[in-house]
Amino acid sequence: MPSTSAWTQQPVGDPLPNWTARPRPPHEAIAGHYCRLEPLDAARHGAQLYAAFRQTPDDADWTYTLAGPFADEASYLAYARTVQTSEDPQFFAVIDSATGQAVGTLAAMRIDPANGVIEVGNVAYSNLLKRTPAGTEAQYLLMRRAFDQLGYRRYEWKCDSLNAPSRAAALRMGFQFEGIFRQAVVYKGRNRDTAWFSIIDSEWPAVCSGFEQWLAPDNFDAEGRQRRRLSDLIESARTA
C-alpha cells in the first residue's frame, strides 16, 4: 500500500531505504539440466540455428519478430554477426543438452540497473525447441539470473497484442498481464499494439517454486509428457 508524505500528506510509494542500483547482467553462459544458454556466436551457432529455423517452412517463426524472415543461411549469419556484439539486448543461443545443438535464441534487454528492471525479448524458438522442457528451462534460467543472482525488482515480457501464443506463454510462466500500449511500435511496415506482462520480486518465490517443480524429472512420464502443468504449480505455490 502507498505510504503518506509527512510533509505534504500526499500518498507516495513505499520507501526503499536500502535500494542500490543493480549490477548489469554478465553476458555469460548459464547451465541448466535440459539446456544451456550461451552468448550468441554466429560462427559457432549460426548454421545450427538457421537449420533449426528451417524446420518451419512457412516462416511463421518470424511473423511477430523485429528481424527475419531470412532468405538463406548467409543472410541469417549476417544478422547473427550483427546482434552478437550487442550489449543491450544481450543475445543468447539455447543449446539443447540432449543434442548439443543450438535450437533457438532469446535476449536480456532494456536493462535498467538503476531501477532494477529487465526484459526478456527477441525470443525466437524453432520447432525443435517449442513445447519442450528445454524451452521452458531457458526462460527460467534467465529469470533466475535476474532475480536471484542480480537482485532485480521487475522482469518484463512484451509482445504484439495479436501474438496469441506469446501471450499464452507469458501467462503460463507466471507473468501478470498489465495492459495494452496502443500504437506503440511500427515494425515491418505495420502497427503494433504491445501487450505488457511482468513478474516482480515479491512474486518470484512462487514462480520459481512452480518452475522447479515442473522441471523436476519426476514431473515427466516415460514418454516425456508432463504430469502437472506449470501454471497449476505456480498457482499452488502462490496460494500455499
Short mmCIF file of C-alpha atoms in Angstrom, two decimals:
data_model
loop_
_atom_site.label_atom_id
_atom_site.label_comp_id
_atom_site.label_asym_id
_atom_site.label_seq_id
_atom_site.Cartn_x
_atom_site.Cartn_y
_atom_site.Cartn_z
CA MET A 1 0.00 0.00 0.00
CA PRO A 2 1.20 3.57 -0.60
CA SER A 3 2.56 5.47 2.38
CA THR A 4 1.95 9.15 3.15
CA SER A 5 4.42 12.00 2.98
CA ALA A 6 4.84 13.50 6.46
CA TRP A 7 5.37 16.92 4.87
CA THR A 8 2.62 17.15 2.25
CA GLN A 9 0.24 14.40 3.47
CA GLN A 10 0.09 13.15 -0.12
CA PRO A 11 0.27 9.42 -0.91
CA VAL A 12 3.69 8.26 -2.06
CA GLY A 13 5.28 4.91 -2.87
CA ASP A 14 6.76 2.72 -0.16
CA PRO A 15 10.26 3.82 0.84
CA LEU A 16 13.22 1.73 -0.30
CA PRO A 17 15.95 2.93 2.06
CA ASN A 18 18.35 0.10 1.26
CA TRP A 19 17.92 0.13 -2.50
CA THR A 20 21.03 0.39 -4.65
CA ALA A 21 21.43 0.09 -8.40
CA ARG A 22 21.76 -3.50 -9.53
CA PRO A 23 24.76 -4.87 -11.43
CA ARG A 24 24.46 -5.19 -15.17
CA PRO A 25 23.88 -8.84 -16.06
CA PRO A 26 27.01 -10.62 -17.25
CA HIS A 27 26.82 -11.86 -20.82
CA GLU A 28 27.94 -15.31 -19.74
CA ALA A 29 26.71 -18.86 -20.24
CA ILE A 30 24.08 -20.31 -17.88
CA ALA A 31 23.89 -24.08 -17.45
CA GLY A 32 20.65 -25.95 -16.84
CA HIS A 33 19.59 -29.59 -16.98
CA TYR A 34 17.71 -29.61 -20.30
CA CYS A 35 19.53 -26.73 -21.96
CA ARG A 36 22.39 -24.28 -21.73
CA LEU A 37 22.31 -20.60 -22.62
CA GLU A 38 25.44 -19.43 -24.44
CA PRO A 39 26.20 -15.91 -25.67
CA LEU A 40 25.22 -15.94 -29.32
CA ASP A 41 28.19 -16.57 -31.62
CA ALA A 42 27.44 -16.57 -35.33
CA ALA A 43 30.43 -18.75 -36.16
CA ARG A 44 29.54 -21.33 -33.52
CA HIS A 45 25.76 -21.29 -33.53
CA GLY A 46 24.60 -19.62 -36.74
CA ALA A 47 24.42 -22.59 -39.11
CA GLN A 48 22.74 -24.76 -36.46
CA LEU A 49 20.17 -22.07 -35.73
CA TYR A 50 19.38 -21.49 -39.39
CA ALA A 51 18.90 -25.23 -39.91
CA ALA A 52 16.62 -25.38 -36.86
CA PHE A 53 14.51 -22.45 -38.03
CA ARG A 54 14.17 -24.08 -41.45
CA GLN A 55 12.05 -26.73 -39.71
CA THR A 56 9.21 -24.21 -40.12
CA PRO A 57 9.00 -23.85 -43.91
CA ASP A 58 6.37 -21.07 -43.98
CA ASP A 59 8.48 -18.55 -42.00
CA ALA A 60 5.80 -18.32 -39.30
CA ASP A 61 8.53 -18.12 -36.64
CA TRP A 62 9.27 -14.56 -37.79
CA THR A 63 5.78 -13.07 -38.07
CA TYR A 64 5.96 -11.16 -34.78
CA THR A 65 9.73 -10.59 -34.54
CA LEU A 66 11.54 -7.40 -35.49
CA ALA A 67 14.02 -9.42 -37.58
CA GLY A 68 13.51 -12.02 -40.29
CA PRO A 69 12.47 -13.95 -42.18
CA PHE A 70 15.80 -14.82 -43.75
CA ALA A 71 16.10 -15.85 -47.38
CA ASP A 72 19.15 -18.03 -46.87
CA GLU A 73 21.82 -19.06 -44.39
CA ALA A 74 24.13 -16.22 -45.40
CA SER A 75 21.53 -13.60 -44.50
CA TYR A 76 20.87 -15.23 -41.11
CA LEU A 77 24.60 -15.40 -40.39
CA ALA A 78 24.95 -11.71 -41.26
CA TYR A 79 22.14 -10.90 -38.82
CA ALA A 80 23.70 -13.08 -36.10
CA ARG A 81 27.09 -11.40 -36.54
CA THR A 82 25.43 -8.02 -36.05
CA VAL A 83 23.48 -8.83 -32.89
CA GLN A 84 26.13 -10.99 -31.18
CA THR A 85 28.12 -7.86 -30.27
CA SER A 86 25.14 -6.01 -28.77
CA GLU A 87 25.38 -5.10 -25.09
CA ASP A 88 21.63 -4.45 -24.90
CA PRO A 89 19.97 -6.68 -26.00
CA GLN A 90 22.26 -9.49 -24.84
CA PHE A 91 21.53 -12.36 -27.21
CA PHE A 92 21.80 -15.99 -26.12
CA ALA A 93 21.64 -19.21 -28.11
CA VAL A 94 19.63 -22.00 -26.47
CA ILE A 95 21.61 -25.25 -26.65
CA ASP A 96 19.65 -28.50 -26.33
CA SER A 97 21.52 -30.63 -23.78
CA ALA A 98 20.37 -33.86 -25.44
CA THR A 99 21.77 -32.99 -28.88
CA GLY A 100 24.31 -30.25 -28.22
CA GLN A 101 22.66 -28.21 -30.99
CA ALA A 102 21.56 -24.58 -30.95
CA VAL A 103 17.77 -24.60 -31.42
CA GLY A 104 16.62 -21.06 -30.58
CA THR A 105 17.52 -17.67 -29.19
CA LEU A 106 16.36 -15.17 -26.59
CA ALA A 107 17.79 -11.98 -25.11
CA ALA A 108 18.05 -9.97 -21.94
CA MET A 109 17.16 -6.43 -22.96
CA ARG A 110 16.01 -2.95 -21.90
CA ILE A 111 18.41 -3.44 -19.00
CA ASP A 112 17.81 -0.76 -16.34
CA PRO A 113 20.17 -1.31 -13.38
CA ALA A 114 19.17 1.94 -11.63
CA ASN A 115 15.56 0.78 -11.28
CA GLY A 116 16.20 -2.96 -11.21
CA VAL A 117 14.17 -3.69 -14.34
CA ILE A 118 15.00 -6.10 -17.15
CA GLU A 119 13.07 -7.63 -20.04
CA VAL A 120 13.29 -10.93 -21.86
CA GLY A 121 12.74 -10.42 -25.57
CA ASN A 122 13.80 -11.30 -29.09
CA VAL A 123 12.53 -14.80 -28.35
CA ALA A 124 12.90 -17.00 -31.44
CA TYR A 125 12.20 -20.68 -30.83
CA SER A 126 12.49 -23.22 -33.62
CA ASN A 127 10.17 -26.22 -33.82
CA LEU A 128 12.96 -28.21 -32.14
CA LEU A 129 12.58 -26.05 -29.01
CA LYS A 130 8.90 -25.17 -28.84
CA ARG A 131 6.82 -27.09 -26.28
CA THR A 132 9.88 -28.77 -24.73
CA PRO A 133 11.33 -28.76 -21.21
CA ALA A 134 14.41 -27.06 -22.66
CA GLY A 135 12.33 -24.19 -23.98
CA THR A 136 10.74 -23.61 -20.59
CA GLU A 137 14.02 -24.02 -18.72
CA ALA A 138 15.70 -21.41 -20.94
CA GLN A 139 13.21 -18.83 -19.67
CA TYR A 140 13.68 -19.95 -16.06
CA LEU A 141 17.47 -19.66 -16.29
CA LEU A 142 17.31 -16.03 -17.42
CA MET A 143 14.70 -15.19 -14.76
CA ARG A 144 16.79 -16.83 -12.05
CA ARG A 145 19.84 -14.78 -13.03
CA ALA A 146 17.84 -11.55 -12.86
CA PHE A 147 16.14 -12.18 -9.51
CA ASP A 148 18.44 -14.49 -7.54
CA GLN A 149 21.89 -13.57 -8.81
CA LEU A 150 21.43 -9.85 -9.51
CA GLY A 151 18.52 -8.79 -7.29
CA TYR A 152 16.36 -7.12 -9.93
CA ARG A 153 12.88 -5.99 -8.88
CA ARG A 154 10.93 -6.37 -12.11
CA TYR A 155 11.13 -8.76 -15.07
CA GLU A 156 9.15 -7.90 -18.20
CA TRP A 157 7.67 -9.68 -21.21
CA LYS A 158 6.20 -7.72 -24.12
CA CYS A 159 4.72 -8.85 -27.40
CA ASP A 160 2.44 -7.86 -30.24
CA SER A 161 -1.06 -7.89 -28.76
CA LEU A 162 -2.14 -10.12 -31.67
CA ASN A 163 0.51 -12.75 -30.86
CA ALA A 164 -1.74 -15.20 -29.05
CA PRO A 165 0.93 -17.91 -28.47
CA SER A 166 3.28 -15.37 -26.86
CA ARG A 167 0.57 -14.01 -24.60
CA ALA A 168 -0.39 -17.54 -23.54
CA ALA A 169 3.26 -18.39 -22.86
CA ALA A 170 3.63 -15.35 -20.60
CA LEU A 171 0.60 -16.31 -18.52
CA ARG A 172 1.72 -19.95 -18.33
CA MET A 173 5.06 -18.84 -16.88
CA GLY A 174 3.54 -16.71 -14.15
CA PHE A 175 3.68 -13.24 -15.69
CA GLN A 176 0.90 -10.83 -14.80
CA PHE A 177 -0.87 -9.04 -17.65
CA GLU A 178 -0.60 -5.26 -17.26
CA GLY A 179 -2.41 -3.91 -20.30
CA ILE A 180 -2.03 -2.79 -23.91
CA PHE A 181 0.11 0.11 -25.12
CA ARG A 182 -1.78 1.19 -28.23
CA GLN A 183 0.15 2.06 -31.41
CA ALA A 184 3.40 1.55 -29.53
CA VAL A 185 5.62 0.30 -32.36
CA VAL A 186 5.88 0.38 -36.14
CA TYR A 187 7.60 -2.72 -37.48
CA LYS A 188 7.70 -4.47 -40.82
CA GLY A 189 5.52 -1.69 -42.21
CA ARG A 190 2.63 -2.28 -39.81
CA ASN A 191 1.32 -1.15 -36.46
CA ARG A 192 1.93 -3.00 -33.21
CA ASP A 193 -0.20 -2.60 -30.12
CA THR A 194 2.04 -4.00 -27.38
CA ALA A 195 0.83 -6.30 -24.60
CA TRP A 196 2.80 -5.84 -21.36
CA PHE A 197 3.42 -8.53 -18.74
CA SER A 198 5.67 -8.65 -15.69
CA ILE A 199 6.88 -10.62 -12.69
CA ILE A 200 8.05 -8.62 -9.66
CA ASP A 201 10.41 -9.73 -6.94
CA SER A 202 7.68 -10.43 -4.37
CA GLU A 203 6.07 -12.86 -6.86
CA TRP A 204 9.29 -14.59 -7.82
CA PRO A 205 9.47 -17.15 -4.95
CA ALA A 206 6.16 -18.73 -6.00
CA VAL A 207 7.03 -18.56 -9.70
CA CYS A 208 10.45 -20.07 -9.01
CA SER A 209 8.91 -22.89 -6.96
CA GLY A 210 6.50 -23.69 -9.77
CA PHE A 211 9.28 -23.80 -12.34
CA GLU A 212 11.49 -26.01 -10.20
CA GLN A 213 8.67 -28.48 -9.57
CA TRP A 214 7.74 -28.53 -13.25
CA LEU A 215 11.32 -29.04 -14.41
CA ALA A 216 11.95 -31.90 -11.97
CA PRO A 217 12.50 -35.21 -13.83
CA ASP A 218 9.66 -36.88 -11.91
CA ASN A 219 7.18 -34.43 -13.45
CA PHE A 220 7.52 -36.26 -16.77
CA ASP A 221 6.37 -39.77 -17.65
CA ALA A 222 8.31 -42.30 -19.70
CA GLU A 223 7.16 -40.62 -22.93
CA GLY A 224 8.25 -37.19 -21.69
CA ARG A 225 4.72 -35.92 -21.08
CA GLN A 226 4.18 -33.54 -18.17
CA ARG A 227 2.32 -34.83 -15.13
CA ARG A 228 1.39 -31.37 -13.82
CA ARG A 229 1.08 -28.09 -15.68
CA LEU A 230 3.45 -25.24 -14.94
CA SER A 231 0.62 -22.73 -14.47
CA ASP A 232 -1.05 -25.02 -11.93
CA LEU A 233 2.18 -25.47 -9.97
CA ILE A 234 2.79 -21.71 -9.87
CA GLU A 235 -0.78 -21.07 -8.72
CA SER A 236 -0.46 -23.72 -6.00
CA ALA A 237 2.75 -22.10 -4.77
CA ARG A 238 1.07 -18.68 -4.72
CA THR A 239 -1.80 -19.90 -2.56
CA ALA A 240 0.20 -22.19 -0.26
#
